[in-house]
Amino acid sequence: MAENLSIQGNSKEELYQNLIPQALALIEGERDLIAAMANACAAIHHTFGWLWTGFYIVKNNELVLGPFQGPIACTRIQKGRGVCGSAWQQATTLVVPDVDAFAGHIACSSLARSEIVLPLINSEGVVLAVLDVDSAELATFDEIDARYLAQLCQALARLF
Ligand code: SME
């Protein structure tokens, strides 16, 4: 939607070009994973004003809620369940333009209409966590989000 693509007159791409170096500096300046994740999701969330931005971390073969910004959320997600569990299982980024059309979507908030989930993957191809971003508008996310957010996920994966 327009408000997501153009905040204070900047295009989505311009917002990312401003955000990514700052967020990378925050991540690379901190060796504690949770501290880095906390600032990373705050930086993303407040740049765009999306509904929910946060991490689920793989622990004992399930996804457990990590640092996030936004309303309270489901604390645990099983492999293959919902968008997050599917992105984990498939070890790939999932862009969902309409969550109601995604079989098995987990509705932590009834306001969520679209989302993107990116896996954090180590050098051996193992998924360590996922970054989940939810929007209250349909079709908010695309390959631009996938490309820029992947840079932050790669930097965070090195902290595990
Ligand atoms: N949307 C996710 C669930 C997590 S919350 O929305 C924060 C999913 O279907 O995986």
XYZ file of C-alpha atoms and ligand atoms in Angstrom:
170
model
C 0.000 0.000 0.000
C 1.037 3.572 -0.577
C 1.755 4.286 3.073
C 4.154 1.381 3.210
C 5.880 2.204 -0.041
C 6.321 5.889 0.601
C 6.927 7.125 4.102
C 7.847 10.827 4.292
C 8.162 10.882 0.513
C 10.788 8.142 0.311
C 10.369 5.047 -1.823
C 10.669 1.612 -0.258
C 14.057 1.174 -1.940
C 15.301 4.500 -0.537
C 14.112 3.557 2.939
C 16.045 0.279 2.706
C 19.147 2.037 1.394
C 19.062 4.191 4.520
C 18.095 1.381 6.898
C 20.433 -1.420 5.844
C 23.814 0.235 6.607
C 22.511 1.410 9.994
C 21.056 -1.977 10.877
C 24.190 -3.800 9.695
C 26.293 -1.507 11.898
C 24.047 -2.315 14.867
C 24.348 -6.053 14.199
C 28.068 -6.070 13.486
C 28.775 -3.933 16.570
C 27.231 -6.448 18.969
C 28.228 -10.074 19.556
C 25.143 -11.042 21.577
C 22.499 -12.545 19.287
C 19.430 -11.409 21.253
C 20.714 -7.847 21.627
C 21.460 -7.656 17.899
C 18.084 -9.171 16.951
C 16.287 -6.751 19.257
C 17.802 -3.663 17.663
C 17.493 -5.093 14.149
C 13.761 -5.689 14.439
C 13.246 -2.279 16.064
C 15.117 -0.597 13.208
C 13.087 -2.443 10.559
C 9.773 -2.003 12.313
C 10.038 1.724 12.937
C 11.365 2.453 9.464
C 8.213 1.105 7.839
C 5.517 1.101 10.525
C 4.471 -2.452 9.763
C 2.164 -4.450 12.049
C 4.684 -6.898 13.504
C 8.396 -7.488 12.998
C 10.291 -10.167 14.847
C 12.246 -13.360 15.097
C 11.471 -16.960 15.914
C 14.524 -18.970 16.950
C 14.904 -22.736 16.396
C 15.149 -24.426 19.821
C 14.676 -28.165 20.409
C 13.150 -28.605 16.942
C 10.516 -25.900 17.237
C 10.401 -22.163 16.591
C 10.332 -20.135 19.805
C 9.438 -16.441 19.898
C 12.460 -14.142 20.046
C 12.885 -10.353 19.977
C 10.026 -8.557 18.248
C 8.157 -5.286 17.851
C 4.367 -5.203 17.751
C 1.446 -6.933 19.470
C 1.890 -10.114 21.527
C 2.404 -13.180 19.357
C 2.286 -16.985 19.368
C 5.265 -18.223 21.358
C 5.910 -21.570 19.638
C 5.507 -22.768 16.043
C 6.081 -26.317 14.824
C 8.085 -27.197 11.719
C 5.937 -26.959 8.608
C 3.179 -25.006 10.383
C 2.116 -21.580 9.155
C 4.290 -19.333 7.062
C 7.127 -19.333 9.594
C 7.193 -23.102 9.986
C 7.035 -23.523 6.197
C 9.901 -21.088 5.569
C 11.912 -23.060 8.132
C 11.052 -26.441 6.604
C 11.768 -25.262 3.058
C 14.796 -23.141 4.080
C 13.553 -20.432 1.778
C 12.002 -16.963 1.861
C 8.207 -16.931 1.588
C 6.305 -13.848 0.414
C 2.587 -14.170 1.159
C 0.457 -11.412 -0.437
C -2.757 -12.625 1.233
C -2.481 -14.655 4.417
C -6.071 -15.889 4.038
C -4.994 -17.672 0.848
C -2.106 -19.444 2.621
C -3.263 -22.832 3.886
C -2.380 -23.205 7.551
C -1.522 -19.566 8.199
C -1.256 -18.950 11.951
C -3.254 -15.834 12.790
C -1.459 -14.395 15.806
C -3.256 -11.141 14.995
C -6.526 -10.850 13.105
C -5.132 -7.623 11.612
C -2.383 -9.403 9.627
C -3.157 -9.446 5.885
C 0.217 -10.154 4.226
C 3.672 -11.204 5.332
C 7.222 -12.130 4.470
C 9.313 -14.722 6.301
C 13.058 -15.163 5.730
C 15.207 -17.952 7.159
C 18.511 -17.273 8.930
C 20.771 -20.024 7.584
C 24.262 -21.033 8.711
C 27.175 -21.993 6.454
C 26.052 -25.641 6.553
C 22.565 -24.801 5.284
C 20.865 -25.263 8.659
C 18.006 -22.868 9.478
C 18.733 -21.201 12.836
C 15.797 -18.793 13.059
C 13.324 -16.895 10.904
C 12.543 -13.212 10.488
C 8.770 -12.676 10.233
C 7.291 -9.345 9.097
C 3.520 -8.883 9.027
C 1.480 -6.090 7.455
C -2.093 -4.976 8.037
C -2.382 -4.393 4.271
C -2.570 -6.915 1.437
C 0.437 -7.502 -0.852
C 2.870 -5.332 1.101
C 6.005 -7.376 0.433
C 7.934 -8.253 -2.727
C 11.396 -9.128 -3.962
C 12.744 -5.744 -2.806
C 11.942 -6.619 0.813
C 13.305 -10.127 0.314
C 16.596 -8.823 -1.100
C 17.293 -6.190 1.562
C 16.036 -8.117 4.594
C 18.190 -11.076 3.522
C 21.286 -8.938 4.106
C 20.281 -8.483 7.745
C 19.451 -12.179 8.148
C 22.862 -13.163 6.781
C 24.625 -10.828 9.233
C 22.569 -12.156 12.168
C 23.173 -15.784 11.226
C 26.906 -15.212 11.865
C 26.154 -14.449 15.547
C 24.844 -17.952 16.354
N 2.245 -15.274 10.731
C 2.961 -16.355 11.241
C 2.721 -16.577 12.695
C 3.509 -15.693 13.533
S 2.793 -14.248 13.828
O 1.991 -13.703 12.831
C 3.688 -13.162 14.643
C 2.794 -17.658 10.480
O 1.756 -18.015 9.921
O 3.774 -18.330 10.449
